[in-house]
C-alpha cells in the first residue's frame, strides 16, 4: 500500500494529504537530540522520516491542513502561530535540554524566527531545502552549503 500511496501522492502533489500532527521519535532520541519541524503533509513526513534513517531526532509535525511546507507557509497555513502552538502542546520542552528548533528553509515565508523565540523561547534555525540534506546538515553542526540553500525544479520535481 505504501508504494501505491507514494505514487498517488507524487502524482497529485497539489492536493492536501494530511497526516496526524504531533511529536514523533526518529531512531532513539534523547535530551540532546535535534528537534525538527515540518508540516503535516503526509508525503513530506514520510520522505523526511526515510531521509533520517540512522539519525536520532525528534520530529514535530505541525498542523498545516495537509499542505506541503512551502505552499503552507506561503498560504498562511504554516505560520509562527502553528509553530508556537506545536511547541507548546507537544511536550517537547520536557523531552530535551535545549531550545533549538530546525525548521525547513522553505517555511521562512510564513514563520518568523524572532517571533517564535519571543513567544516560546525556542530559537529557530532554518535548515536545508531538501529532506535528503538534513542528515548532512546535522552532521555539519547546522551549517548549510550552497546546494542545501538552492531550490531547483527539475522535471522529476515537477
Short mmCIF file of C-alpha atoms in Angstrom, two decimals:
data_model
loop_
_atom_site.label_atom_id
_atom_site.label_comp_id
_atom_site.label_asym_id
_atom_site.label_seq_id
_atom_site.Cartn_x
_atom_site.Cartn_y
_atom_site.Cartn_z
CA UNK A 1 0.00 0.00 0.00
CA UNK A 2 2.80 2.47 0.78
CA UNK A 3 4.17 2.20 -2.79
CA UNK A 4 0.75 2.96 -4.24
CA UNK A 5 0.30 5.83 -1.78
CA UNK A 6 3.74 7.22 -2.70
CA UNK A 7 2.87 7.12 -6.41
CA UNK A 8 -0.53 8.77 -5.87
CA UNK A 9 0.87 11.47 -3.61
CA UNK A 10 3.70 12.19 -6.02
CA UNK A 11 1.31 12.38 -8.97
CA UNK A 12 -1.22 14.55 -7.13
CA UNK A 13 1.11 16.73 -5.04
CA UNK A 14 -1.14 19.74 -5.38
CA UNK A 15 -3.82 18.09 -3.22
CA UNK A 16 -3.71 18.14 0.57
CA UNK A 17 -2.67 14.79 2.09
CA UNK A 18 -2.85 15.30 5.86
CA UNK A 19 -1.23 13.13 8.47
CA UNK A 20 -1.64 13.38 12.23
CA UNK A 21 0.22 16.34 13.74
CA UNK A 22 2.27 15.80 16.87
CA UNK A 23 5.63 14.68 18.15
CA UNK A 24 7.41 11.67 16.63
CA UNK A 25 10.55 9.80 17.53
CA UNK A 26 13.10 9.18 14.82
CA UNK A 27 15.52 6.48 15.95
CA UNK A 28 16.30 6.71 19.68
CA UNK A 29 16.32 10.41 20.52
CA UNK A 30 17.49 11.66 23.90
CA UNK A 31 17.54 15.01 25.72
CA UNK A 32 20.29 16.37 23.43
CA UNK A 33 18.81 15.18 20.12
CA UNK A 34 17.86 17.73 17.49
CA UNK A 35 14.25 18.84 17.14
CA UNK A 36 12.99 19.25 13.58
CA UNK A 37 9.66 20.63 12.45
CA UNK A 38 7.67 20.03 9.30
CA UNK A 39 4.08 20.40 8.13
CA UNK A 40 1.56 17.60 8.35
CA UNK A 41 1.75 16.86 4.62
CA UNK A 42 1.97 13.06 4.64
CA UNK A 43 4.38 12.73 1.73
CA UNK A 44 6.85 15.17 3.33
CA UNK A 45 6.66 13.46 6.72
CA UNK A 46 7.31 10.05 5.17
CA UNK A 47 10.18 11.30 2.99
CA UNK A 48 11.79 13.16 5.88
CA UNK A 49 11.43 10.12 8.13
CA UNK A 50 13.06 7.97 5.43
CA UNK A 51 15.89 10.51 4.95
CA UNK A 52 16.56 10.49 8.69
CA UNK A 53 17.19 6.74 8.94
CA UNK A 54 20.19 6.29 11.21
CA UNK A 55 19.65 9.68 12.89
CA UNK A 56 18.27 10.10 16.40
CA UNK A 57 15.95 13.11 16.41
CA UNK A 58 12.59 14.46 17.45
CA UNK A 59 10.19 15.34 14.64
CA UNK A 60 7.48 17.85 15.41
CA UNK A 61 4.69 17.68 12.83
CA UNK A 62 2.76 20.96 12.83
CA UNK A 63 -0.82 21.25 11.62
CA UNK A 64 -0.90 22.87 8.18
CA UNK A 65 -4.06 21.40 6.64
CA UNK A 66 -2.07 18.61 5.00
CA UNK A 67 -0.26 21.02 2.68
CA UNK A 68 3.46 20.87 1.86
CA UNK A 69 5.79 23.20 3.76
CA UNK A 70 6.42 25.78 1.04
CA UNK A 71 2.79 26.16 -0.03
CA UNK A 72 1.51 26.05 3.54
CA UNK A 73 3.94 28.76 4.65
CA UNK A 74 3.19 30.99 1.67
CA UNK A 75 -0.56 30.42 2.02
CA UNK A 76 -0.78 31.20 5.73
CA UNK A 77 -1.28 27.61 6.90
CA UNK A 78 2.19 27.11 8.43
CA UNK A 79 2.90 30.25 10.40
CA UNK A 80 4.59 31.39 13.56
CA UNK A 81 1.36 30.64 15.39
CA UNK A 82 1.26 26.99 14.25
CA UNK A 83 4.92 26.53 15.20
CA UNK A 84 4.49 28.04 18.67
CA UNK A 85 1.30 26.05 19.24
CA UNK A 86 3.03 22.81 18.19
CA UNK A 87 5.94 23.53 20.53
CA UNK A 88 3.67 24.29 23.47
CA UNK A 89 1.23 21.39 23.02
CA UNK A 90 3.64 18.60 22.01
CA UNK A 91 5.51 18.23 25.28
CA UNK A 92 8.87 18.54 23.51
CA UNK A 93 10.17 21.06 26.08
CA UNK A 94 10.05 18.31 28.72
CA UNK A 95 11.99 15.89 26.50
CA UNK A 96 15.03 17.99 25.56
CA UNK A 97 17.53 20.16 27.44
CA UNK A 98 17.95 22.70 24.63
CA UNK A 99 15.59 25.10 22.87
CA UNK A 100 16.79 24.85 19.26
CA UNK A 101 14.25 24.12 16.54
CA UNK A 102 15.21 23.27 12.97
CA UNK A 103 12.57 24.45 10.53
CA UNK A 104 12.67 23.83 6.77
CA UNK A 105 14.11 26.75 4.83
CA UNK A 106 11.00 26.78 2.65
CA UNK A 107 8.91 27.68 5.72
CA UNK A 108 10.65 31.06 6.01
CA UNK A 109 7.86 32.86 4.14
CA UNK A 110 5.41 32.06 6.93
CA UNK A 111 7.50 31.50 10.05
CA UNK A 112 9.21 34.43 11.74
CA UNK A 113 12.03 33.04 13.85
CA UNK A 114 12.28 36.06 16.13
CA UNK A 115 8.55 35.93 16.91
CA UNK A 116 8.78 32.20 17.65
CA UNK A 117 11.57 32.99 20.11
CA UNK A 118 9.63 35.84 21.75
CA UNK A 119 6.55 33.67 22.21
CA UNK A 120 8.15 30.34 23.13
CA UNK A 121 11.85 30.90 23.91
CA UNK A 122 12.77 28.41 21.18
CA UNK A 123 15.49 29.51 18.75
CA UNK A 124 14.61 28.82 15.11
CA UNK A 125 17.27 27.73 12.65
CA UNK A 126 16.24 27.32 9.05
CA UNK A 127 17.57 24.01 7.75
CA UNK A 128 18.13 22.82 4.20
CA UNK A 129 15.61 22.92 1.36
CA UNK A 130 15.56 19.15 0.77
CA UNK A 131 14.86 16.39 3.29
CA UNK A 132 17.73 14.25 2.00
CA UNK A 133 20.18 17.02 3.02
CA UNK A 134 19.09 17.08 6.66
CA UNK A 135 21.47 14.32 7.88
CA UNK A 136 24.49 16.11 6.32
CA UNK A 137 23.26 19.42 7.76
CA UNK A 138 23.06 17.88 11.23
CA UNK A 139 26.47 16.20 10.85
CA UNK A 140 27.96 19.59 9.87
CA UNK A 141 26.71 21.17 13.09
CA UNK A 142 23.87 23.04 11.42
CA UNK A 143 25.94 24.54 8.63
CA UNK A 144 24.45 24.63 5.13
CA UNK A 145 26.42 24.57 1.93
CA UNK A 146 25.19 26.40 -1.18
CA UNK A 147 23.46 23.31 -2.58
CA UNK A 148 21.41 22.98 0.63
CA UNK A 149 20.08 26.52 0.14
CA UNK A 150 19.19 26.20 -3.52
CA UNK A 151 15.74 25.40 -4.86
CA UNK A 152 15.60 23.76 -8.25
CA UNK A 153 12.71 22.32 -10.16
CA UNK A 154 13.89 19.52 -12.34
CA UNK A 155 11.42 17.51 -14.39
CA UNK A 156 11.44 14.90 -11.61
CA UNK A 157 10.43 17.55 -9.05
CA UNK A 158 7.54 18.75 -11.14
#
